[in-house]
Structures are given as structure tokens and as C-alpha cells.
PDB file of C-alpha atoms in Angstrom:
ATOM      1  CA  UNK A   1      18.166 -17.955  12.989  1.00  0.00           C
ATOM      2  CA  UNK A   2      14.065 -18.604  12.689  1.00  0.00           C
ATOM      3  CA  UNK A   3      13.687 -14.902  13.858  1.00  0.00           C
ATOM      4  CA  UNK A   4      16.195 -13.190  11.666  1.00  0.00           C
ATOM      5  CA  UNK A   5      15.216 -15.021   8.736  1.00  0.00           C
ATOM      6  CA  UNK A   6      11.415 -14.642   9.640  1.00  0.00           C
ATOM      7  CA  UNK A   7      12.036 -10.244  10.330  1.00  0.00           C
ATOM      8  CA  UNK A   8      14.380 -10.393   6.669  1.00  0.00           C
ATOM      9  CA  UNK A   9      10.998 -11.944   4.355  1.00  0.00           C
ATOM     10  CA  UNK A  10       8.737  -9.398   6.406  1.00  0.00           C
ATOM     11  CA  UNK A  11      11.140  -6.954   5.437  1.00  0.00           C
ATOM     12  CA  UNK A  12      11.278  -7.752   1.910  1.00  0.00           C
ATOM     13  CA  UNK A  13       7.540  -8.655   1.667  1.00  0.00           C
ATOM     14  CA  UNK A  14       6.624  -4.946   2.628  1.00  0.00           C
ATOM     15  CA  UNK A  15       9.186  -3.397   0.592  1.00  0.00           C
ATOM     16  CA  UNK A  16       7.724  -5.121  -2.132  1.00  0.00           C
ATOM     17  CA  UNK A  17       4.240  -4.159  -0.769  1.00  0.00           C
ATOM     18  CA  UNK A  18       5.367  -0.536  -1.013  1.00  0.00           C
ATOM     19  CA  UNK A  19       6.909  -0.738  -4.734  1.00  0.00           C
ATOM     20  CA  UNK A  20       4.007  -2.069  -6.441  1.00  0.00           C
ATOM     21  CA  UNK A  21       1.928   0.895  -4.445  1.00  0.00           C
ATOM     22  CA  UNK A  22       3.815   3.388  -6.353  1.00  0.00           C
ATOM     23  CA  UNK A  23       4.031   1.258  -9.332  1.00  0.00           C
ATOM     24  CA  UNK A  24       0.458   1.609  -8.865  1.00  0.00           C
ATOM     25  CA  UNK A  25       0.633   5.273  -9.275  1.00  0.00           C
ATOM     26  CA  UNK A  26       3.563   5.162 -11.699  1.00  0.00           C
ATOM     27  CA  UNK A  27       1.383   3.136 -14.586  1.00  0.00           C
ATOM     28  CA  UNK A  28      -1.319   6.094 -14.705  1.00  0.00           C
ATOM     29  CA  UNK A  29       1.761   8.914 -15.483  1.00  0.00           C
ATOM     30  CA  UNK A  30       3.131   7.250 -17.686  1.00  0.00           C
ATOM     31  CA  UNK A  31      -0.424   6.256 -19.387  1.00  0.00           C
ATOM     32  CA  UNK A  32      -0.947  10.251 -19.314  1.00  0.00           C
ATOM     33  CA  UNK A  33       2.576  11.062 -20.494  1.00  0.00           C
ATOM     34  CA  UNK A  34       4.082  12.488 -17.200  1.00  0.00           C
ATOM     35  CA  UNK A  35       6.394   9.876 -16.818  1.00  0.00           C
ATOM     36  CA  UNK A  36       8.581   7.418 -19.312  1.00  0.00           C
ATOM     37  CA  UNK A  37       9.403   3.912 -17.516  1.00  0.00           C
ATOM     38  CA  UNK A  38       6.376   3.015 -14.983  1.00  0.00           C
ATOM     39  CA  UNK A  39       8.416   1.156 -13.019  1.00  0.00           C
ATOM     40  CA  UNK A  40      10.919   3.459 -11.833  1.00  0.00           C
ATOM     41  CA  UNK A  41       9.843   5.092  -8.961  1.00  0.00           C
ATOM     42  CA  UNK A  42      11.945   5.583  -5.594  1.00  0.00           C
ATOM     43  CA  UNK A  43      11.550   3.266  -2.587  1.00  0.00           C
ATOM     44  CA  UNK A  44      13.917   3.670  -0.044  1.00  0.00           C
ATOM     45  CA  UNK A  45      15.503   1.444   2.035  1.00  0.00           C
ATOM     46  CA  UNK A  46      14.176   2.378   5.357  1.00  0.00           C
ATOM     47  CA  UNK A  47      10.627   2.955   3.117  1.00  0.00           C
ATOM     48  CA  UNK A  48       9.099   5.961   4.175  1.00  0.00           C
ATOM     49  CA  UNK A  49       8.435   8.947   1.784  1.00  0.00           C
ATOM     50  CA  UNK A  50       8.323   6.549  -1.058  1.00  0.00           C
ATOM     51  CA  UNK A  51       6.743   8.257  -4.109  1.00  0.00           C
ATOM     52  CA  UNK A  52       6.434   7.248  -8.151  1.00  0.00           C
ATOM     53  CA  UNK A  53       8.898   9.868  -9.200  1.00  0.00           C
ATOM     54  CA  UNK A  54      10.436  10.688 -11.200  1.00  0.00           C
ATOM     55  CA  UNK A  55       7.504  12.465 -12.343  1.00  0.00           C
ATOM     56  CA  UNK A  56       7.188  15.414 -14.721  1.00  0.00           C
ATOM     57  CA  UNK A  57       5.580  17.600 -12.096  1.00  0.00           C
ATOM     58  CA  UNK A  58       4.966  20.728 -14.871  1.00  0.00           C
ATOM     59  CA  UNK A  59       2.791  17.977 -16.641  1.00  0.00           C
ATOM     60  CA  UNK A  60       1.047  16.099 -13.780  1.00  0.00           C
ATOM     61  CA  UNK A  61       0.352  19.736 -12.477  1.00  0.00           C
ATOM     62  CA  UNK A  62      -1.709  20.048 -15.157  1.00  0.00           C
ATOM     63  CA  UNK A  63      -3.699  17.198 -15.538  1.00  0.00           C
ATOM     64  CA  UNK A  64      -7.226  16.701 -15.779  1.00  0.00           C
ATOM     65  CA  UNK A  65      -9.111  16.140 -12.030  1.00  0.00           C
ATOM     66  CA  UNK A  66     -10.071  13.057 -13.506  1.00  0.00           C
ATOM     67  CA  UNK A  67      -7.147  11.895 -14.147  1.00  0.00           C
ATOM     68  CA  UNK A  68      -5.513  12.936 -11.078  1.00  0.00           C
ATOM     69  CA  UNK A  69      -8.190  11.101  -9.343  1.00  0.00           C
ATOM     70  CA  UNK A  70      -7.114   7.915 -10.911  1.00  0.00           C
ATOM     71  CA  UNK A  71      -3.628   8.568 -10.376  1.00  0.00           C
ATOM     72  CA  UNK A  72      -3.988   8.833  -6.943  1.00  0.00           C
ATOM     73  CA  UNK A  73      -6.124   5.875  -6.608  1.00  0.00           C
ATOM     74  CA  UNK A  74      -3.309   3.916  -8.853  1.00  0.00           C
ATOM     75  CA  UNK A  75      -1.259   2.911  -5.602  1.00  0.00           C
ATOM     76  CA  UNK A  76      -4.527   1.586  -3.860  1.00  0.00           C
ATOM     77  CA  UNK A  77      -6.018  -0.169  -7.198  1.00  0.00           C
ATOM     78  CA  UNK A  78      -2.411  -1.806  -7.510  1.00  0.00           C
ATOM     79  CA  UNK A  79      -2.338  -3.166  -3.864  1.00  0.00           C
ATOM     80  CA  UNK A  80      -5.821  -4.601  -4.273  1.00  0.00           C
ATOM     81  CA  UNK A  81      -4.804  -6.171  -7.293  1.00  0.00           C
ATOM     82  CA  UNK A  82      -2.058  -7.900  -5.492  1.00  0.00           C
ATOM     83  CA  UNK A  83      -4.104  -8.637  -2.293  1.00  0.00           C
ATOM     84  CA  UNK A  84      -6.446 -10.881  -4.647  1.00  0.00           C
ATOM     85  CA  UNK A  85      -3.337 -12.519  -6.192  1.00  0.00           C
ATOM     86  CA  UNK A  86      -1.527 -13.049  -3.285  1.00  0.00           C
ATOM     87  CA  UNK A  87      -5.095 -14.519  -1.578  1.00  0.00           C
ATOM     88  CA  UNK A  88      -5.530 -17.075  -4.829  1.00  0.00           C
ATOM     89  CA  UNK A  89      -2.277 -17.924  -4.295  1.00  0.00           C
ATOM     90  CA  UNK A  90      -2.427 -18.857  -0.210  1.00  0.00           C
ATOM     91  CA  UNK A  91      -5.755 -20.662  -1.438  1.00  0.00           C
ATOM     92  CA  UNK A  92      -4.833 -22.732  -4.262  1.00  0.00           C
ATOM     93  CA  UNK A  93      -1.717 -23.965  -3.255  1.00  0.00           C
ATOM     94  CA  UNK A  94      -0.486 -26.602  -0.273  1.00  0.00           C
ATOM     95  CA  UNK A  95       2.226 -24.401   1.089  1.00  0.00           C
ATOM     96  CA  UNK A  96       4.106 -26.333   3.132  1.00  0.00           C
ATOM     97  CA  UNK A  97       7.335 -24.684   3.770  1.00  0.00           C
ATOM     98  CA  UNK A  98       7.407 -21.876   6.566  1.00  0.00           C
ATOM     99  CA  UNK A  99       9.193 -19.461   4.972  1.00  0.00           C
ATOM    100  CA  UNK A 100       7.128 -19.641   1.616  1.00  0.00           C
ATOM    101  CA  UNK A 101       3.981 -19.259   3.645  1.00  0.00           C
ATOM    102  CA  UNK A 102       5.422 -16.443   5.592  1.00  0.00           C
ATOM    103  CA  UNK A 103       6.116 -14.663   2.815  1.00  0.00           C
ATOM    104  CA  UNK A 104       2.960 -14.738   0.759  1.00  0.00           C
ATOM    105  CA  UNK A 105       1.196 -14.271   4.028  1.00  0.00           C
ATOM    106  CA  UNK A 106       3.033 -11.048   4.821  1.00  0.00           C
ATOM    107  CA  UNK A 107       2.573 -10.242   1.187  1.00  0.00           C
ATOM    108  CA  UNK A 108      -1.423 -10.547   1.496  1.00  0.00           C
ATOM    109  CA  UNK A 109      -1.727  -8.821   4.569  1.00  0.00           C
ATOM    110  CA  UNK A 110       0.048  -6.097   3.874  1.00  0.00           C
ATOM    111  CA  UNK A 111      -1.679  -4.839   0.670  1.00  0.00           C
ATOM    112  CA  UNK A 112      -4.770  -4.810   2.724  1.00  0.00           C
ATOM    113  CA  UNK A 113      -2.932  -2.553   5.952  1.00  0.00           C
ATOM    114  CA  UNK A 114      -1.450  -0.396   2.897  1.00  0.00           C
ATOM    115  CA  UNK A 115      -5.462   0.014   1.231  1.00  0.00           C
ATOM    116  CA  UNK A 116      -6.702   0.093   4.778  1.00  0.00           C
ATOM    117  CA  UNK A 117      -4.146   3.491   6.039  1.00  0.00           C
ATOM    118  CA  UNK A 118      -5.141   5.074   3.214  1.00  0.00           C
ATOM    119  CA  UNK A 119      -8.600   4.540   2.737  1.00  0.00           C
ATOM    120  CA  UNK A 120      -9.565   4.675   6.415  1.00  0.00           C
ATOM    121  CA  UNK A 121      -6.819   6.608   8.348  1.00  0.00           C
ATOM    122  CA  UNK A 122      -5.778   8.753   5.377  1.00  0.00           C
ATOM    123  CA  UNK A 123      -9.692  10.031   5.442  1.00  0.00           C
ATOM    124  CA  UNK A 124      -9.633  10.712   8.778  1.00  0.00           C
ATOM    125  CA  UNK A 125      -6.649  13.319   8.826  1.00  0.00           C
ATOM    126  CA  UNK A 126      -6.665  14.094   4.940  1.00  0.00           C
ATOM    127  CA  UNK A 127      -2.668  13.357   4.058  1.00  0.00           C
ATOM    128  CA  UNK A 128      -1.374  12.118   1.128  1.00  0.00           C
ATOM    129  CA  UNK A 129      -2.763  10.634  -1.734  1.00  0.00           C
ATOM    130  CA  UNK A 130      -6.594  10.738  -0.421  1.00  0.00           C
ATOM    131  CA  UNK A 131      -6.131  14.581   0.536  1.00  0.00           C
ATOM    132  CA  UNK A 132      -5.319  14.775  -3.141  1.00  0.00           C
ATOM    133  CA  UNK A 133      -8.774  12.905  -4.076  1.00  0.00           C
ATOM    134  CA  UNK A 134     -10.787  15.104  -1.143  1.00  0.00           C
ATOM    135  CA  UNK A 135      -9.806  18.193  -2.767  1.00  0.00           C
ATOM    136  CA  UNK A 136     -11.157  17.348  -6.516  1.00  0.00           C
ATOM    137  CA  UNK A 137     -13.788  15.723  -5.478  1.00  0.00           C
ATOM    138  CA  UNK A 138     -14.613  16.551  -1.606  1.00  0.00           C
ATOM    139  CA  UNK A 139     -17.707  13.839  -1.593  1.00  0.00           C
ATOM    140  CA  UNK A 140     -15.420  11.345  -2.363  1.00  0.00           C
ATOM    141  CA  UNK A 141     -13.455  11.836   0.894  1.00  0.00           C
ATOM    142  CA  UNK A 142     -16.976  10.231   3.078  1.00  0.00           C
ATOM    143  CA  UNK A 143     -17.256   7.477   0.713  1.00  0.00           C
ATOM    144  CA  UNK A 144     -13.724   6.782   0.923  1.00  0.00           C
ATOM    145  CA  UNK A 145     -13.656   6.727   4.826  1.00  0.00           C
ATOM    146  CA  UNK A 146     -17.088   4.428   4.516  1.00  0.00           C
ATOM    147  CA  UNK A 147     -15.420   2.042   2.718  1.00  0.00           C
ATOM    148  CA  UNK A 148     -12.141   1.945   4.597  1.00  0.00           C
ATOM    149  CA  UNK A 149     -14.261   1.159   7.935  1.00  0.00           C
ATOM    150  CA  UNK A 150     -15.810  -1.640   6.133  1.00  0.00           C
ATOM    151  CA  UNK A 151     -12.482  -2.817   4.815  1.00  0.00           C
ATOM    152  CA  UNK A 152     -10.658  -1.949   8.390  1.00  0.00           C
ATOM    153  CA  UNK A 153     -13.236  -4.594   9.918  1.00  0.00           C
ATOM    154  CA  UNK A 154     -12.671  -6.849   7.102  1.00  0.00           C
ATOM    155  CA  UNK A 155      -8.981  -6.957   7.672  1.00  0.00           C
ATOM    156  CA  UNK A 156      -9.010  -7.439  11.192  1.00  0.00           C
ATOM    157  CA  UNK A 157     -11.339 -10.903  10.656  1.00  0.00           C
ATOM    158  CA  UNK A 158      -8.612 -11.474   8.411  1.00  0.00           C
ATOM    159  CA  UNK A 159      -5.958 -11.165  10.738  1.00  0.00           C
ATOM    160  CA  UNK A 160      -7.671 -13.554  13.040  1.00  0.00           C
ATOM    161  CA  UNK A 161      -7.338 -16.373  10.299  1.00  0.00           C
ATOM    162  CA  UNK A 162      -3.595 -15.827   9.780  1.00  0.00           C
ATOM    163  CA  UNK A 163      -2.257 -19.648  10.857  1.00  0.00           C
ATOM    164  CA  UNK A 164      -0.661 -19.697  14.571  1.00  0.00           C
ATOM    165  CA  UNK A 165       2.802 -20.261  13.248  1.00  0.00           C
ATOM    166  CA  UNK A 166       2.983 -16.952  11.781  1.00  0.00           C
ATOM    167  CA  UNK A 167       1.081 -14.803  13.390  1.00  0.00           C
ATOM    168  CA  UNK A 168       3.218 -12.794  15.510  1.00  0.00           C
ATOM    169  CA  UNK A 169       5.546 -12.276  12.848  1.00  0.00           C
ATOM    170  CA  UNK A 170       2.729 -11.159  10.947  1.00  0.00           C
ATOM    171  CA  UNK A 171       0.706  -9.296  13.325  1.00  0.00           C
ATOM    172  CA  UNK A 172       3.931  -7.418  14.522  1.00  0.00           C
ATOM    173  CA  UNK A 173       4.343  -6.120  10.592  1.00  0.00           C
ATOM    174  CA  UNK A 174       1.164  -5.048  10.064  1.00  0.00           C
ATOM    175  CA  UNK A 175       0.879  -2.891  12.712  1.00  0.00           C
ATOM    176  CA  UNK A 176       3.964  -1.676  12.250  1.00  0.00           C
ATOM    177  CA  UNK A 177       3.083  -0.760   8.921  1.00  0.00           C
ATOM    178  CA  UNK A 178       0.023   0.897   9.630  1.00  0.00           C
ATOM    179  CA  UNK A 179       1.212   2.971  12.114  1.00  0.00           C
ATOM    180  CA  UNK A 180       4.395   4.146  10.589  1.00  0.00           C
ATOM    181  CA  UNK A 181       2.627   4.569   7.488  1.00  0.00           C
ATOM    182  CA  UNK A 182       0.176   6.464   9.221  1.00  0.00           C
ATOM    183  CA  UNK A 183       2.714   8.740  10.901  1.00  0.00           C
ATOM    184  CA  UNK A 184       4.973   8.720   7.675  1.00  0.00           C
ATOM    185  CA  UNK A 185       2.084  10.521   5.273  1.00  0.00           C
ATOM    186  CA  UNK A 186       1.467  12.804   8.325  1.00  0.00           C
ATOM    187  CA  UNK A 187       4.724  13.978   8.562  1.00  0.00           C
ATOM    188  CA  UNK A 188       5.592  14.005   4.716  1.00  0.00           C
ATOM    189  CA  UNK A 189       2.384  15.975   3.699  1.00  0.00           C
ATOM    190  CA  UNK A 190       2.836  18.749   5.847  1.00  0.00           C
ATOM    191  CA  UNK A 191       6.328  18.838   5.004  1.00  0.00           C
ATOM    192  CA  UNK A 192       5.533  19.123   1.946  1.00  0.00           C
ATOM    193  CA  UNK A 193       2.802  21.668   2.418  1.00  0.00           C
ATOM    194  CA  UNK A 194      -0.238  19.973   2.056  1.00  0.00           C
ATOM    195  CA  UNK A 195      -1.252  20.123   5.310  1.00  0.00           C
ATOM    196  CA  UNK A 196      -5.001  20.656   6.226  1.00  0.00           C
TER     197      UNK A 196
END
């Protein structure tokens, strides 16, 4: 029952993960007026191909490459926020049931293996959301991939200090994540012809 219960909060805590990423993205449309209701965008069950829409795409076509920039970076800036939160949180307070503890670190560790796929192995093959950033601003792209190797080592120190008792749940999630994530932009930007 441990397992099931233990696979069901991972589950939920990266769904969750995955929302507030597009919520991330959502806020900026809607602060540029390509979108009404920043938190409706679509998250599917099985969670790939998530995206902020409904979007006005005729509007977000045409915004500004400033303001695409930030859009794009809206996801990422959103998971950090959380990652911080979710951090103070496993800090601050004396968690002593499993499942609680689980849950928030799940929650923690995977906003940083969402920021981490995009910022390191989205700049390595340009997909998604940091393709989008490399082709406004193409310098961006190398600072982007700098940071995501210093945040890539960051995150596996952090893994190492994930308490015993939850680390295989953990560990098995977060590589999961990153690779299907990984895969997933592959897959959906050349489907959707934004492949390099």
C-alpha cells in the first residue's frame, strides 16, 4: 500500500510541477492580452505536450521579442519560484509524516529537473520553449546552457541530500521526468515544426 500511495503523491506532485510551469507562461499572455484567465491552460493526464493554451496565437504571433522572451521564460521563472517555496518549506518545518515529506520533497525536486531540462538539455538540442528564446536572441542560447550546467551540478548535490526514506521514490521521478521531458519537447517541437 506504501508503494502505491508513495507512486500516487509523485504522480500528483509532478502534475502539479507541470501546471504551475505553464501557469508560468500563462501569467505573461494574459499580462500582454493574448489570453483571458491565466490559469487555464491544458495539462493532460498522462502530461506530455502540456502547453498554456488557450492562447490567442494571431496575438502572441505578434508580440514584441521582448516579450516573447519573457513569455517563454514564464514556465522556468514560475518553477523557480516554487523550488524556493517548496525549499523554505522542507526547511522551516519538522515534517514528520512520510507522506507530507514525500510530497513536498517530490515537489522541490521536481521544479529544479523541470528548470534543469530546459535550461541545460533544451540548449543542447534547441526544442521548445528555449529554441523560442535562441531564435530572438541567439546569445542567449550559451548563457542559457552555462547556467543550466551550473544548475544541473547543483541539482545533483541536491539529490544526494534527499533523506534515505525517500529517495528512491524520488530519484525514480526525477529521472523519469527529465528524460521523458526531454524526449517529450523533442518529439512535440518537430511535430510541430520547429525543428532545428
Amino acid at each position: 500500500m506504501q508503494v502505491l500511495l508513495s507512486l500516487l503523491i509523485g504522480y500528483v506532485a509532478l502534475y502539479i510541477v507541470i501546471y504551475l510551469h505553464e501557469v508560468g507562461h500563462a501569467i505573461w499572455y494574459c499580462r500582454f492580452g493574448c489570453k483571458k484567465h491565466w490559469y487555464h491552460v491544458t495539462v493532460e493526464p498522462y502530461l506530455f505536450f502540456s502547453t498554456p493554451l488557450p492562447v490567442d496565437i494571431e496575438k502572441a504571433d505578434n508580440l514584441s521579442s521582448n516579450k516573447d522572451i519573457i513569455v517563454s521564460y514564464g514556465g522556468i521563472l514560475n518553477n523557480l519560484i516554487f523550488t524556493f517555496i517548496a525549499y523554505f518549506l522542507i526547511c522551516r518545518i519538522n515534517i514528520m509524516d512520510y507522506y507530507l515529506s514525500l510530497f513536498l520533497w517530490m515537489f522541490y525536486t521536481l521544479h529544479i529537473a523541470e528548470i534543469v531540462s530546459y535550461m541545460f538539455l533544451g540548449n543542447l538540442y534547441l526544442v521548445s520553449d528555449m529554441k523560442n528564446i535562441a531564435k530572438r536572441a541567439p546569445l542567449l542560447r550559451w548563457v542559457n546552457l552555462v547556467i543550466g550546467i551550473i544548475l544541473t551540478l547543483g541539482y545533483v548535490w541536491i539529490l544526494t541530500t534527499i533523506p534515505q526514506e525517500l529517495f528512491i521514490y524520488i530519484l525514480i521521478y526525477n529521472l523519469l521526468t527529465i528524460v521523458c521531458m526531454g524526449l517529450g519537447r523533442i518529439i512535440f517541437t518537430i511535430k510541430h515544426g520547429m525543428g532545428s
